[in-house]
Structures are given as C-alpha cells and as structure tokens.
Coordinates of C-alpha atoms in Angstrom, one line a residue:
Chain S
M44 CA -11.6 -27.3 1.0
L45 CA -12.5 -24.3 -1.0
L46 CA -16.0 -25.3 -0.2
Q47 CA -16.0 -26.2 3.3
R48 CA -14.8 -22.5 3.8
F49 CA -18.0 -21.0 2.2
L50 CA -19.4 -23.3 4.5
I51 CA -18.0 -22.2 7.4
R52 CA -18.6 -18.5 6.2
L53 CA -22.2 -19.3 5.2
L54 CA -22.8 -20.6 8.5
T55 CA -21.2 -18.3 10.4
M56 CA -23.2 -15.2 8.8
A57 CA -26.0 -17.2 9.6
I58 CA -25.6 -17.1 13.0
T59 CA -24.9 -13.7 13.0
L60 CA -28.0 -13.2 11.5
F61 CA -30.1 -14.9 13.9
G62 CA -27.7 -13.3 17.6
V63 CA -28.4 -9.2 15.7
A64 CA -32.6 -10.9 15.3
V65 CA -33.1 -11.8 18.6
V66 CA -31.2 -9.4 20.3
V67 CA -33.4 -7.0 18.6
F68 CA -36.2 -8.6 19.1
I69 CA -35.8 -8.6 22.9
V70 CA -34.6 -5.3 23.6
I71 CA -37.4 -3.5 21.3
R72 CA -39.8 -5.3 24.1
V73 CA -38.4 -4.5 26.7
A74 CA -37.0 -1.0 26.2
P75 CA -40.4 1.4 27.1
G76 CA -43.2 2.6 25.0
D77 CA -46.0 0.8 23.3
P78 CA -47.3 0.6 19.5
I79 CA -50.6 0.0 21.0
A80 CA -50.7 3.1 22.3
M81 CA -49.9 5.2 19.9
M82 CA -52.3 3.7 17.5
L83 CA -55.3 4.2 19.7
P84 CA -56.8 7.4 21.1
P85 CA -56.7 8.6 24.4
G86 CA -59.8 7.1 26.5
A87 CA -60.1 3.8 24.7
T88 CA -61.1 1.2 26.3
D89 CA -59.1 -1.7 27.8
A90 CA -61.2 -4.0 25.8
D91 CA -60.3 -2.6 23.1
I92 CA -56.6 -2.7 23.5
A93 CA -56.8 -5.8 24.1
R94 CA -58.3 -6.7 21.1
L95 CA -55.7 -5.0 19.1
R96 CA -53.0 -6.5 20.9
A97 CA -54.2 -10.0 20.3
L98 CA -54.6 -8.7 16.4
Y99 CA -50.9 -8.0 16.3
G100 CA -49.6 -11.4 18.8
L101 CA -48.1 -9.1 21.8
D102 CA -50.1 -10.3 24.2
K103 CA -48.1 -13.7 23.7
T104 CA -44.7 -14.2 25.6
I105 CA -42.2 -13.0 24.1
V106 CA -40.8 -16.1 22.7
Q107 CA -43.5 -17.4 21.7
Q108 CA -43.5 -13.5 19.9
F109 CA -39.9 -14.5 18.2
F110 CA -40.6 -17.7 17.0
I111 CA -44.2 -16.9 15.0
W112 CA -41.6 -14.3 13.9
L113 CA -38.5 -16.0 12.5
S114 CA -41.3 -19.4 10.8
G115 CA -42.7 -16.0 9.2
V116 CA -38.6 -14.6 8.1
V117 CA -37.6 -18.5 6.9
R118 CA -40.6 -17.8 4.4
G119 CA -39.7 -14.7 3.5
D120 CA -43.2 -12.7 5.4
F121 CA -41.4 -10.0 7.8
G122 CA -44.8 -9.3 9.0
T123 CA -46.8 -5.6 9.3
S124 CA -45.8 -2.2 9.7
I125 CA -47.6 -1.4 12.6
S126 CA -47.7 2.1 12.1
L127 CA -47.6 2.5 7.7
R128 CA -50.1 -0.9 8.1
Q129 CA -48.1 -2.4 4.6
D130 CA -45.3 -5.5 4.5
V131 CA -42.5 -5.0 6.1
L132 CA -40.2 -6.7 3.1
G133 CA -42.3 -4.0 0.9
L134 CA -41.2 -1.5 2.4
V135 CA -37.7 -2.0 3.7
F136 CA -36.9 -2.7 -0.3
N137 CA -38.8 0.1 -1.6
R138 CA -36.8 2.9 0.3
L139 CA -33.5 0.5 0.3
P140 CA -31.5 1.2 -2.6
A141 CA -32.2 4.9 -2.0
T142 CA -29.8 4.1 1.1
L143 CA -27.2 2.0 -1.1
E144 CA -26.8 4.3 -4.1
L145 CA -26.5 6.9 -1.4
A146 CA -24.2 5.1 0.7
S147 CA -22.1 4.4 -2.7
V148 CA -21.4 7.3 -3.8
A149 CA -20.2 8.4 -0.1
L150 CA -18.2 5.6 0.0
V151 CA -16.7 6.4 -3.7
M152 CA -15.8 9.9 -2.4
A153 CA -13.7 8.8 0.4
V154 CA -12.0 6.4 -1.6
A155 CA -10.7 9.0 -3.6
I156 CA -10.8 12.3 -1.9
G157 CA -8.5 10.3 0.8
G158 CA -7.0 7.9 -1.4
T159 CA -5.7 10.7 -3.0
M160 CA -5.3 13.4 -0.3
A161 CA -2.5 9.3 1.0
I162 CA -0.8 9.3 -2.5
L163 CA -0.6 13.3 -2.0
G164 CA 0.8 12.7 1.9
A165 CA 3.3 10.6 1.2
R166 CA 4.9 11.6 -2.1
E167 CA 5.1 15.0 -0.8
R168 CA 6.7 13.5 3.2
G169 CA 7.8 15.9 5.5
T170 CA 7.0 18.6 3.3
A171 CA 4.1 21.5 4.7
V172 CA 1.9 19.6 1.9
E173 CA 1.2 16.3 4.0
A174 CA 1.3 18.8 7.3
G175 CA -1.5 20.9 6.0
I176 CA -3.4 17.3 5.1
D177 CA -2.9 16.0 8.2
I178 CA -4.5 19.1 9.2
A179 CA -7.4 18.8 7.1
S180 CA -8.4 14.8 7.8
G181 CA -8.1 15.8 11.9
A182 CA -9.8 18.0 11.4
A183 CA -12.3 16.4 9.1
L184 CA -12.2 13.2 11.0
S185 CA -12.5 15.4 14.7
I186 CA -16.6 16.2 12.9
P187 CA -18.9 13.9 13.1
D188 CA -21.0 13.1 9.7
F189 CA -24.0 15.0 11.0
L190 CA -22.5 17.7 12.5
W191 CA -20.5 18.4 8.8
G192 CA -24.0 17.5 7.1
L193 CA -25.6 20.6 9.2
V194 CA -22.1 22.5 8.5
L195 CA -22.8 22.3 4.6
I196 CA -27.2 22.7 4.8
L197 CA -25.1 26.2 6.4
L198 CA -22.3 26.9 4.0
F199 CA -24.5 25.6 0.6
G200 CA -28.5 25.2 1.7
V201 CA -28.8 28.5 3.0
L202 CA -25.9 30.9 2.9
V203 CA -24.5 30.3 -1.1
P204 CA -27.4 28.2 -1.8
V205 CA -26.5 25.7 -4.4
F206 CA -27.5 23.0 -3.7
D207 CA -31.0 21.1 -2.8
I208 CA -31.1 20.4 0.8
S209 CA -34.1 18.0 1.6
G210 CA -35.4 14.9 -0.7
R211 CA -33.5 12.8 -2.9
V212 CA -35.3 13.9 -6.3
S213 CA -37.2 17.4 -7.2
P214 CA -40.9 16.5 -6.7
Q215 CA -41.5 18.2 -10.1
L216 CA -39.7 16.1 -12.3
D217 CA -41.5 12.5 -14.4
L218 CA -39.9 9.8 -13.0
P219 CA -39.9 6.6 -15.8
F220 CA -38.1 4.5 -13.5
A221 CA -38.9 0.6 -13.1
T222 CA -37.0 0.3 -9.9
Q223 CA -36.5 2.4 -6.4
F224 CA -32.5 2.4 -7.9
Y225 CA -33.1 5.9 -9.4
L226 CA -29.1 6.7 -10.2
F227 CA -28.0 4.0 -11.0
E228 CA -31.6 4.0 -13.8
S229 CA -31.1 7.7 -14.6
I230 CA -27.7 6.5 -15.8
V231 CA -29.1 3.6 -18.2
R232 CA -31.2 5.1 -19.4
L233 CA -29.2 7.8 -20.6
R234 CA -31.3 10.6 -18.6
F235 CA -28.8 12.1 -17.2
D236 CA -30.7 15.5 -16.7
L237 CA -32.3 13.3 -14.0
T238 CA -28.9 12.1 -12.8
R239 CA -28.0 16.0 -12.4
D240 CA -30.6 16.6 -10.6
L241 CA -30.3 13.0 -7.3
L242 CA -26.8 14.2 -8.0
A243 CA -27.2 17.2 -6.3
H244 CA -29.7 16.8 -3.8
M245 CA -27.4 13.4 -3.1
L246 CA -23.7 15.8 -3.0
M247 CA -24.0 17.5 0.8
P248 CA -25.6 14.2 2.3
A249 CA -22.5 12.2 0.5
I250 CA -20.1 14.7 1.8
A251 CA -21.1 15.0 5.1
L252 CA -20.7 11.0 5.5
A253 CA -17.7 10.5 4.0
L254 CA -15.4 13.3 4.8
P255 CA -14.9 11.2 8.1
L256 CA -14.1 8.2 6.1
A257 CA -11.8 9.6 3.4
A258 CA -9.7 11.3 6.8
I259 CA -8.9 7.3 7.6
I260 CA -8.3 6.4 4.4
S261 CA -5.8 9.5 3.8
Q262 CA -4.1 8.9 8.0
L263 CA -3.7 4.8 7.1
L264 CA -3.0 4.8 3.6
K265 CA -0.8 7.6 3.7
Q266 CA 1.4 6.3 7.0
S267 CA 1.8 2.5 6.0
L268 CA 2.6 3.8 1.7
K269 CA 5.0 5.8 3.2
E270 CA 6.3 2.5 5.1
V271 CA 6.3 0.5 2.0
L272 CA 8.1 3.1 0.1
D273 CA 11.6 2.6 2.3
L274 CA 11.5 -1.0 1.4
D275 CA 13.9 -2.8 -1.2
Y276 CA 11.9 -3.7 -4.1
V277 CA 10.7 0.9 -3.8
V278 CA 14.4 1.4 -3.5
L279 CA 14.6 -0.4 -7.0
A280 CA 11.8 1.1 -8.5
R281 CA 13.5 4.2 -7.9
V282 CA 17.0 2.9 -9.5
K283 CA 15.1 2.2 -12.8
G284 CA 14.3 5.4 -13.0
F285 CA 10.5 5.3 -12.2
S286 CA 9.6 8.8 -11.0
E287 CA 8.3 8.8 -7.1
T288 CA 5.0 8.7 -8.1
Q289 CA 4.7 6.3 -10.4
V290 CA 6.9 4.6 -8.0
I291 CA 4.1 5.2 -5.8
L292 CA 1.2 3.8 -8.0
R293 CA 3.1 1.2 -9.2
E294 CA 4.8 -0.5 -6.4
A295 CA 3.9 1.3 -3.1
L296 CA -0.3 1.5 -3.8
K297 CA -1.2 -1.9 -4.1
N298 CA 0.8 -3.6 -0.9
A299 CA -0.2 -0.8 1.3
A300 CA -3.7 -0.6 0.4
L301 CA -3.8 -3.8 2.3
P302 CA -4.2 -2.4 5.9
T303 CA -6.1 0.2 4.6
L304 CA -8.8 -2.2 2.9
T305 CA -10.0 -4.5 6.2
L306 CA -10.2 -0.3 8.3
V307 CA -12.4 0.4 5.2
G308 CA -14.7 -1.9 5.6
V309 CA -15.6 -1.6 9.1
Q310 CA -15.8 2.5 9.0
F311 CA -18.3 1.4 5.7
T312 CA -20.2 -0.2 8.1
F313 CA -20.0 2.8 10.5
L314 CA -20.6 4.8 7.2
I315 CA -24.4 3.1 6.4
G316 CA -25.1 3.3 10.2
G317 CA -24.4 7.5 9.7
T318 CA -27.6 7.6 6.9
V319 CA -30.3 6.7 9.5
I320 CA -29.2 10.6 11.0
V321 CA -28.1 11.9 7.5
E322 CA -30.6 10.8 5.4
R323 CA -33.7 12.6 8.6
L324 CA -31.1 16.0 8.3
F325 CA -31.6 16.1 4.9
S326 CA -35.4 14.5 4.7
Y327 CA -33.3 12.2 2.4
E328 CA -36.2 9.1 1.3
G329 CA -34.4 5.9 2.3
L330 CA -34.1 3.3 5.4
G331 CA -32.6 5.5 7.5
N332 CA -34.8 8.3 7.4
M333 CA -37.8 5.6 7.7
A334 CA -36.0 3.7 10.2
I335 CA -36.1 6.7 12.0
D336 CA -40.2 7.1 12.2
A337 CA -40.0 3.1 13.0
V338 CA -38.2 3.6 16.4
I339 CA -40.8 6.9 17.0
N340 CA -43.8 5.0 16.0
R341 CA -42.6 1.8 17.9
D342 CA -43.2 0.4 14.5
L343 CA -42.5 -3.4 15.6
P344 CA -42.1 -5.9 12.9
L345 CA -40.3 -2.7 10.5
I346 CA -37.9 -1.8 13.4
Q347 CA -36.8 -5.6 13.2
G348 CA -36.8 -6.0 9.4
I349 CA -34.5 -2.6 8.8
V350 CA -32.0 -3.7 11.4
L351 CA -31.9 -7.3 10.1
V352 CA -31.4 -5.5 7.1
F353 CA -29.0 -3.4 8.0
A354 CA -27.0 -6.4 9.8
L355 CA -27.8 -8.6 6.9
L356 CA -25.8 -6.0 4.9
F357 CA -22.6 -5.5 7.2
V358 CA -22.2 -9.4 7.3
L359 CA -21.6 -8.8 3.1
I360 CA -19.5 -6.0 3.1
N361 CA -16.9 -8.3 5.6
L362 CA -17.4 -10.9 3.2
A363 CA -17.0 -8.5 0.2
V364 CA -13.6 -7.4 1.8
D365 CA -12.4 -10.1 2.6
M366 CA -12.5 -11.5 -1.0
M367 CA -11.3 -8.2 -2.0
Y368 CA -8.2 -9.1 0.4
A369 CA -7.8 -12.5 -1.2
L370 CA -8.0 -10.6 -4.1
L371 CA -5.4 -8.4 -3.7
N372 CA -2.9 -10.9 -1.9
P373 CA -1.2 -13.3 -4.1
R374 CA -0.1 -14.9 -0.8
L375 CA -3.3 -15.1 0.7
R376 CA -4.2 -17.0 -3.0
H377 CA -2.3 -19.7 -3.2
G378 CA -1.8 -20.5 0.0
Chain N
M34 CA 29.8 10.0 -27.4
N35 CA 32.3 9.3 -24.6
A36 CA 35.6 9.3 -24.5
P37 CA 37.1 5.7 -23.9
A38 CA 39.6 8.1 -21.2
K39 CA 36.8 8.3 -19.2
P40 CA 36.2 6.3 -16.2
C41 CA 32.6 4.9 -16.0
L42 CA 32.2 6.3 -12.7
D43 CA 33.5 8.8 -11.2
I44 CA 33.5 9.9 -7.4
R45 CA 35.2 13.3 -6.4
N46 CA 35.7 14.5 -3.5
L47 CA 32.5 13.7 -2.0
S48 CA 30.9 14.1 1.6
A49 CA 27.5 13.6 2.7
V50 CA 25.8 14.6 6.7
L51 CA 23.6 13.2 8.3
P52 CA 20.9 16.3 10.5
N53 CA 23.2 16.2 13.4
G54 CA 26.2 17.6 11.4
L55 CA 28.2 13.9 11.2
R56 CA 30.2 13.0 8.1
V57 CA 28.9 9.7 7.2
L58 CA 31.1 10.5 3.8
R59 CA 34.7 11.8 4.3
S60 CA 35.5 13.2 1.2
V61 CA 35.4 10.5 -0.7
S62 CA 37.2 10.0 -4.3
L63 CA 37.4 6.5 -6.6
A64 CA 37.2 5.8 -10.4
V65 CA 35.4 2.8 -12.0
E66 CA 36.7 1.9 -15.1
P67 CA 34.6 0.8 -17.4
G68 CA 34.3 -3.2 -17.6
E69 CA 36.2 -3.6 -14.5
V70 CA 35.0 -4.6 -11.2
R71 CA 36.1 -2.2 -7.7
A72 CA 35.7 -4.2 -4.4
L73 CA 34.2 -1.6 -1.7
V74 CA 35.0 -3.4 1.2
G75 CA 34.4 -2.3 5.0
E76 CA 33.2 -3.0 8.4
S77 CA 29.3 -2.4 8.6
G78 CA 28.7 1.6 9.4
A79 CA 32.0 2.5 7.0
G80 CA 29.3 3.4 4.2
K81 CA 30.2 2.2 1.8
T82 CA 26.9 1.5 0.5
M83 CA 26.0 4.8 1.7
I84 CA 27.8 4.9 -1.9
G85 CA 26.3 3.0 -4.0
K86 CA 22.9 4.5 -2.9
A87 CA 24.6 7.9 -3.4
V88 CA 25.1 6.7 -6.9
L89 CA 22.1 5.3 -7.7
G90 CA 20.5 8.6 -6.4
V91 CA 18.4 6.8 -3.3
L92 CA 20.0 8.1 -0.3
P93 CA 17.9 7.8 2.4
P94 CA 16.0 11.7 2.9
S95 CA 18.3 12.6 6.5
V96 CA 21.6 12.0 4.9
R97 CA 22.9 15.1 2.6
I98 CA 24.9 15.6 0.0
V99 CA 27.8 18.7 1.2
E100 CA 30.5 18.8 -1.3
G101 CA 31.6 16.8 -4.6
N102 CA 30.6 15.1 -7.3
M103 CA 29.5 12.1 -8.6
L104 CA 30.3 11.6 -12.7
L105 CA 28.6 8.6 -14.7
E106 CA 30.4 7.9 -17.6
G107 CA 31.2 11.8 -17.3
E108 CA 27.9 13.3 -17.1
D109 CA 27.9 14.8 -14.0
L110 CA 24.8 13.4 -11.7
G111 CA 24.6 16.6 -9.1
R112 CA 24.1 19.3 -12.2
L113 CA 21.5 17.3 -14.0
A114 CA 17.9 17.7 -13.4
P115 CA 16.2 15.8 -11.0
K116 CA 14.2 14.0 -14.2
A117 CA 17.4 13.3 -16.6
R118 CA 18.9 12.2 -13.7
R119 CA 16.5 9.4 -12.9
T120 CA 15.8 8.4 -16.7
L121 CA 20.2 8.0 -17.1
I122 CA 20.8 6.9 -14.1
G123 CA 17.9 4.0 -15.2
A124 CA 19.0 3.4 -18.2
R125 CA 23.1 2.9 -18.0
T126 CA 23.2 1.3 -13.8
A127 CA 21.7 -1.2 -12.3
L128 CA 21.1 -2.6 -8.8
I129 CA 22.2 -6.3 -7.4
P130 CA 20.6 -5.7 -4.1
Q131 CA 21.7 -6.9 -0.4
D132 CA 17.8 -9.4 0.1
P133 CA 17.0 -11.0 -3.2
L134 CA 13.6 -11.6 0.2
T135 CA 12.5 -7.8 0.6
A136 CA 13.6 -6.7 -3.3
L137 CA 10.9 -7.8 -5.2
N138 CA 6.9 -6.6 -5.0
P139 CA 5.9 -9.1 -3.4
S140 CA 2.4 -8.6 -5.4
R141 CA 3.3 -8.1 -8.4
R142 CA 4.4 -11.6 -10.7
I143 CA 8.4 -12.0 -11.5
G144 CA 7.8 -11.2 -15.5
P145 CA 6.6 -8.1 -15.0
Q146 CA 8.7 -6.7 -12.7
M147 CA 11.6 -7.8 -14.9
T148 CA 10.5 -6.2 -17.9
D149 CA 9.4 -2.8 -16.5
R150 CA 11.6 -1.1 -17.5
L151 CA 13.1 -1.8 -20.6
V152 CA 9.6 -1.2 -20.9
R153 CA 9.1 2.3 -19.7
I154 CA 12.0 3.9 -19.1
L155 CA 13.7 2.5 -22.6
G156 CA 10.3 2.2 -24.7
W157 CA 11.3 -1.4 -25.9
S158 CA 8.3 -3.2 -27.0
G159 CA 6.6 -5.8 -25.3
E160 CA 8.4 -8.4 -27.6
K161 CA 11.6 -7.0 -27.7
A162 CA 11.8 -7.2 -23.6
D163 CA 10.3 -10.3 -23.3
A164 CA 12.9 -12.0 -25.3
R165 CA 15.1 -10.0 -23.3
I166 CA 14.6 -11.2 -20.4
R167 CA 14.3 -14.6 -21.4
Q168 CA 18.1 -14.8 -23.0
L169 CA 18.8 -13.2 -19.1
L170 CA 17.1 -16.6 -17.2
D171 CA 19.3 -18.3 -18.9
E172 CA 21.8 -17.1 -18.4
V173 CA 22.0 -17.6 -14.9
Q174 CA 20.9 -20.8 -15.5
I175 CA 16.9 -21.1 -14.6
R176 CA 15.9 -23.8 -16.6
D177 CA 12.3 -23.0 -16.7
P178 CA 11.3 -19.3 -17.8
E179 CA 8.0 -20.0 -18.3
R180 CA 7.1 -20.4 -14.8
V181 CA 9.3 -18.3 -13.4
L182 CA 7.5 -15.4 -14.7
K183 CA 4.3 -16.3 -14.3
C184 CA 6.0 -16.8 -10.5
Y185 CA 4.5 -14.3 -7.3
P186 CA 8.1 -13.4 -5.9
H187 CA 6.7 -16.0 -2.3
E188 CA 6.7 -19.1 -4.9
L189 CA 10.6 -18.5 -5.4
S190 CA 14.0 -19.7 -3.3
G191 CA 15.8 -17.2 -2.3
G192 CA 18.7 -18.4 -4.6
M193 CA 16.1 -18.1 -7.9
R194 CA 15.0 -14.4 -6.7
Q195 CA 18.9 -13.5 -6.3
R196 CA 19.5 -15.1 -10.1
V197 CA 16.0 -13.3 -11.5
L198 CA 17.6 -9.5 -9.6
I199 CA 20.6 -10.3 -11.4
A200 CA 18.5 -11.6 -15.1
A201 CA 17.2 -8.7 -14.3
A202 CA 20.4 -5.8 -13.8
F203 CA 22.2 -7.3 -16.4
A204 CA 18.8 -7.5 -18.5
A205 CA 19.1 -3.5 -19.9
E206 CA 22.9 -3.2 -20.6
P207 CA 24.2 -1.2 -18.1
R208 CA 27.2 0.2 -17.7
L209 CA 27.5 0.1 -14.0
I210 CA 26.0 -1.7 -11.3
V211 CA 25.9 -1.6 -8.2
A212 CA 26.1 -5.6 -6.4
D213 CA 25.3 -4.2 -2.5
E214 CA 26.2 -7.1 -0.8
P215 CA 24.6 -9.3 -2.9
T216 CA 25.5 -13.0 -0.9
T217 CA 25.2 -11.8 2.4
A218 CA 21.9 -12.7 3.1
L219 CA 21.4 -16.0 1.3
D220 CA 22.9 -19.6 2.4
V221 CA 26.4 -20.4 2.2
T222 CA 25.8 -23.0 -0.3
V223 CA 23.7 -21.2 -2.1
Q224 CA 26.6 -17.8 -2.2
K225 CA 29.2 -19.4 -4.2
Q226 CA 27.0 -20.2 -7.2
I227 CA 25.8 -17.4 -6.7
L228 CA 29.4 -15.1 -6.6
R229 CA 30.2 -16.8 -9.6
L230 CA 27.6 -16.7 -12.1
I231 CA 27.6 -12.3 -11.0
A232 CA 31.4 -12.7 -12.6
Q233 CA 30.3 -15.0 -15.6
L234 CA 28.0 -12.4 -16.8
Q235 CA 30.4 -9.1 -15.7
R236 CA 33.0 -10.9 -17.8
E237 CA 30.1 -11.8 -21.0
H238 CA 28.7 -8.4 -20.7
G239 CA 32.0 -6.4 -19.6
T240 CA 30.0 -4.3 -16.8
A241 CA 31.7 -2.5 -14.4
I242 CA 30.4 -3.0 -10.8
L243 CA 30.7 -1.1 -7.5
F244 CA 30.4 -4.6 -5.0
V245 CA 30.1 -3.1 -1.6
T246 CA 31.1 -6.7 0.7
H247 CA 32.6 -6.9 3.9
D248 CA 33.9 -10.4 2.8
L249 CA 37.6 -9.9 1.8
G250 CA 37.1 -13.5 0.1
V251 CA 34.8 -12.0 -2.2
V252 CA 36.5 -9.8 -3.0
A253 CA 39.6 -11.9 -4.0
K254 CA 37.8 -13.6 -6.1
I255 CA 35.8 -11.0 -8.0
S256 CA 37.3 -7.6 -8.3
Q257 CA 40.3 -6.6 -10.0
K258 CA 40.6 -3.1 -7.5
V259 CA 39.9 -2.5 -4.4
S260 CA 39.2 0.5 -1.6
V261 CA 39.0 0.1 2.0
L262 CA 36.0 2.2 3.6
Y263 CA 36.6 2.7 7.2
A264 CA 33.5 5.3 9.2
G265 CA 33.1 7.2 5.6
K266 CA 36.4 7.2 4.6
V267 CA 38.7 5.5 1.8
V268 CA 41.7 4.2 3.9
E269 CA 43.3 2.4 1.1
E270 CA 43.2 2.0 -2.4
A271 CA 44.8 -0.9 -4.6
D272 CA 45.0 -3.3 -7.7
T273 CA 43.6 -6.2 -5.7
A274 CA 46.0 -8.2 -6.1
A275 CA 48.8 -5.9 -4.5
L276 CA 46.3 -5.4 -2.1
F277 CA 46.4 -9.4 -0.8
A278 CA 50.2 -9.4 -1.4
A279 CA 51.5 -6.0 0.9
P280 CA 48.1 -4.4 2.1
Q281 CA 49.9 -1.1 3.1
H282 CA 47.2 0.0 5.9
P283 CA 47.2 -0.7 8.8
Y284 CA 44.2 -1.1 9.0
T285 CA 43.6 -3.4 5.9
L286 CA 46.3 -5.9 7.3
A287 CA 44.0 -5.6 10.6
L288 CA 41.0 -6.6 8.4
M289 CA 42.5 -9.9 6.9
A290 CA 43.8 -11.3 10.2
A291 CA 40.1 -11.4 11.1
T292 CA 38.8 -13.2 8.5
P293 CA 38.0 -16.8 9.9
R294 CA 40.0 -19.6 8.1
Y295 CA 38.2 -23.1 8.2
T296 CA 41.3 -24.5 9.1
D297 CA 40.7 -23.1 13.0
P298 CA 37.7 -20.9 12.6
F299 CA 38.4 -19.5 16.1
A300 CA 41.9 -19.1 17.0
S301 CA 42.2 -17.2 13.1
L302 CA 39.3 -14.3 14.8
K303 CA 40.9 -11.7 15.8
P304 CA 38.8 -8.4 16.5
V305 CA 40.8 -5.6 14.9
D306 CA 43.6 -4.2 17.3
D307 CA 43.0 -1.2 19.5
K308 CA 46.1 0.7 18.8
V309 CA 44.4 0.6 14.9
L310 CA 41.8 1.5 15.8
A311 CA 43.5 4.7 17.7
G312 CA 45.4 5.1 14.3
L313 CA 42.2 5.1 12.3
A314 CA 40.7 7.4 14.6
A315 CA 43.6 10.0 14.9
E316 CA 42.8 9.6 11.3
I317 CA 39.2 10.3 10.7
A318 CA 40.2 13.4 13.7
A319 CA 42.8 14.6 11.7
A320 CA 41.1 14.8 8.3
D321 CA 37.5 16.6 10.5
Q322 CA 39.9 19.3 11.5
A323 CA 40.7 19.7 7.9
W324 CA 37.6 19.2 6.0
R325 CA 36.1 21.6 8.7
R326 CA 38.1 24.9 8.4
P327 CA 37.5 25.8 4.6
H328 CA 33.0 24.4 5.0
G329 CA 33.6 26.5 9.1

C-alpha cells in the first residue's frame, strides 16, 4: 500500500518533469533569438553558420533535437553549454549549492521572522501589537523581493555600508573547501571567520527573499492560531493553568501550522524562483545568476539544464511538504 | 489553611456585560460547599456555561465582568495577579468539558495530555503523574490503559474520550470541578454510564462540582442543590429534593412541565407558558432597572 503510493508519486514526478522538459525545449526554440548568430562575428558566411548549426545539432527538426537531448539526459548527459563550452551538468552542479544555501538561509529567516510575528500577534490579539504586525507584514508583502534587494543595497550597502553588496565571498580569502557548499563546509570545518564572511554576503539577498514569505507566514499562521485558540482543547489547557504563551506553543502551534505548511511549500518554490533576479542584483554566483546569462546568450542546452534542475527542486519540495504534513498530522499517518 | 466553614466556591453578586452593554450575568450569587454538587440549570443562553467559564477564568474576551467577586476557597480570584490566578485555578479546579470530541488535542497522545498539568503546573515527577493517571483510568473503568495512553484522540470513541477527560479532571484532586453539560454530546446509552461515573468519582474523592446542565433528570440524579437560571439571573435556588417536591418559581415549574417523559413523549413536551415568560421579562426588567440606578 505504502509502496504503491510511493511508486505512483514517483511516476507523477517523472511525468511532471517530462512535461517541463517538453515545454521549455519547444519555447526556447520557438522564441526569437539565435544562439549561433550570437557566437559568430558579423559577416560570417552562410556556410560557416550552417556548419556551426550542424555542430550543435540545431539543423535537425525540433522533435529530432528533443529526442537526441532526452536520450542524453537519461544517460546523465545534459549536453554542452554553447556560450561556456563546458558540460552543462558540471556547470549546474557547480552553481546549485550556492543557490540552495541562499534559499535555505532565506527560508530559515522567513520561518523564524514570520513564525515569531504570528505567535506574538496571536498572543496579543486585538491589541495595538497585532495591528502593528498586520501593517508591517502588509508592507513586506506588497514589495517584491527584488525591490527589497534594492532597498537593502541602498540602506546597508551605500548609506550605512555594513554588509557586502556583491558576490558570495570576499575574493581575497583563501578557500579550503572541497565542495561548493561553502557555508555548510565552513561550519563543519569550524572556520567561523569564513562563515561570517559568507553570511555577510548572504544576509541582504536572503532578507530580500525572506521578507515577502515571512509576511505570508505571519498572516496565515496568525489567523490559524487565532482560530485554534478558541477551540475546546485550548480552553481546557488554560484551565489546567498554562499561560497563553505555553498554550500557543504546546497546544495550538502544531495544529495551526498544518494549513500554513502547505502554503509555505508553494511559496518556497516562488522564493527559489526569486533567486534568479535577486542573485543577479547582488552578483551572487548562484544558479539563478547563471540562468540570466544563459538566457541572454541564448545558450539552449544550459537553459534546459537549469530549468530542469529547478523543476526537480520544486517537485522535491512538494514531496517534502507532503511528507511533513503526514508527519505532523496523526490522522493522516494512521489513515 | 482554610476554615472548614468557608465555601469551596463563593460567587457574590457577579455581573458581566457584552460590548453592547447587555448584561449576560445579572448579579449572580451562589455558594458551593466543599464536596457538594450544585446544579446550574436553565435553557440555552441562560448564562449557566458563562458562570462556569467566569470561575475558571476562560470567559470569551468580549465578555467583561463589571461587578462582583468570586472566591475560591476564600481567595478572591479578581484580586489575584493573572499568573497567580492561573496557577490557583490550575491547582484547585478542573473542567469536564461538554464535547469530548473537541476537548482533546488531535495531534497529541492521550498520555501527555493527561499528565501535563500534574507535571508542569503542580510539579509532580513523571513517574508519580503516570502512576496517578493509571489509577484514575482504572477508576473510570478503562481496562487497557497502556493502549489508551499511547492513542491519539481520534482512535478513541466519544465515551472513551469523556472517560479520559473525567479521569484527567479528578487526577489532581481539585477542590472544585466545573462539569459543563458533560453528557450532552454523547449517545443516550453512554450518557447514563458517564453520569454514574461522575457521581461515583465525586463521592469517592469528595470533590465539589458545579454541574451545568439543561436536563432536570440529570439534576435530580446527581445534585444536592440547584440554581435555576433565566437570562443570566438566578430565579430560584433550593435543595434538589425541595425543588422537585415544591418548586417555588413559576419558571421552574414550567421547566419541569417541559421535561419529556418516555411514556408519552409528545404530549408531555410543553413549551414554557407565555404568561410565565411575561412574568420573567418583567422580573428581569425590574432587576436591570434596580442595577442601573447605582451603576449609571
């Protein structure tokens, strides 16, 4: 039964990814812009163009191209980047850790800020504190992440320059890392000087990405908490002598978190989408930044690879959310 | 530490209002002696549940107490700081809720839900609390405590959940239990068992109970004293036996007449007489007028 559900899930994921691959493959080939034209100097002969086109397999039909590409993907070969002339998979995996670290830090910040605001707002419901939280989250939500990025650059990069506004790590530093997960490795290797430098670079883009999500969590979780706080078992907990904070943390939070969790999963995928522009804004060397370069250069194999990796990420996040939902909800677990 | 003469619960002249100024409790006074079962009876909206919630400090935020005192074993609840009040209520009172299906947290196992007050509020050790809970589960005739303690609420029937809640209420040996229509949400067949169980535990533990109900049959079975409420006002107060033998207030009489009898359920269902209602309305109006004069 469980195995069957798991297999169905796996199949759905595969179909989703295939669909994404088809759509991206077609769209970037139908859209105007020619990667070959961008590679050759002006005045190249038609013969040169045709030769290069054949070299990258772009002379075949879209259907033929797709299946050539797909058979490569199945074998783990995502092709060669046209603009960087390197293996796509290698390029993507080289950049992915930076984006994952940024998105994770942003998610942790969003949950921490949003969760705290929600708990505070629910505890102080009906007071000026709750109104203040509502106003703040309204403002955080109505400003998109890239605009927050600009605001932060102006505030803490230009007016009061306390944080680094560009890159992932200070270039003069010696990096002893074996993988691209710099932040994780710096902590494991107890090189907290590097951790600090990495965080100083990461803080502003992470806040920019986190603020809208924090606002959503704050509003939704606060609403759920307020509903749960009127329920009988919460009243019973108050009669037992527990304080409002204890009641919220011990009785209400877990049940109120369920509806929020689903939405946070969806919103987290938006957050990862947001890394594309925000990474560009802060010249952060992640996958999103590379995606923009790939689009500008019409680097078809690279775009396909990046999009597919993003799609895989989204599918995995949804899977994780479903699993956490079942873990938190005993009725689902036994049902 | 308290003189034996002191009532377990002493409510004096308690009035509460809604934001629109409507009084939902109208100068309620009642005393519950130690070990006594006091029934609060009245129709829906009469304020009987409200009194229970006021005592336990869990009134909805919209309801405001404007007058009166509540003394729990001589301690004026209104004069205590919030934390001290909370702890006192947690230590000396308990609630048997109306609906066992919603009164247990769906995402926590039964065991910790039963022991958390003992351990975290009263400071018992985990082992002591566990032993105590098992003893109480035995008293409410739950034969497989091992399984029940590990269950989530949805794995138990309504009757079982109410047994669990009753056991939890008596576990800390409270002086006063507020039972808020504890059988209303249950099947008729289970109602009787649960009622018998509450009565039995009450006798054995000598706990005072403020028993909120709309069912006069239940009142007759379980209580020693009754307060009849209408529109937040105590219209009659008497020993249970005396009340059933000779009800004084016309509304009490009408309530008794409205109790269905199994021999002839339809003919016996009489709505409260218009004349009685008019009399009640006049009584309430007079009480409000008298109350408003000094309170502006």
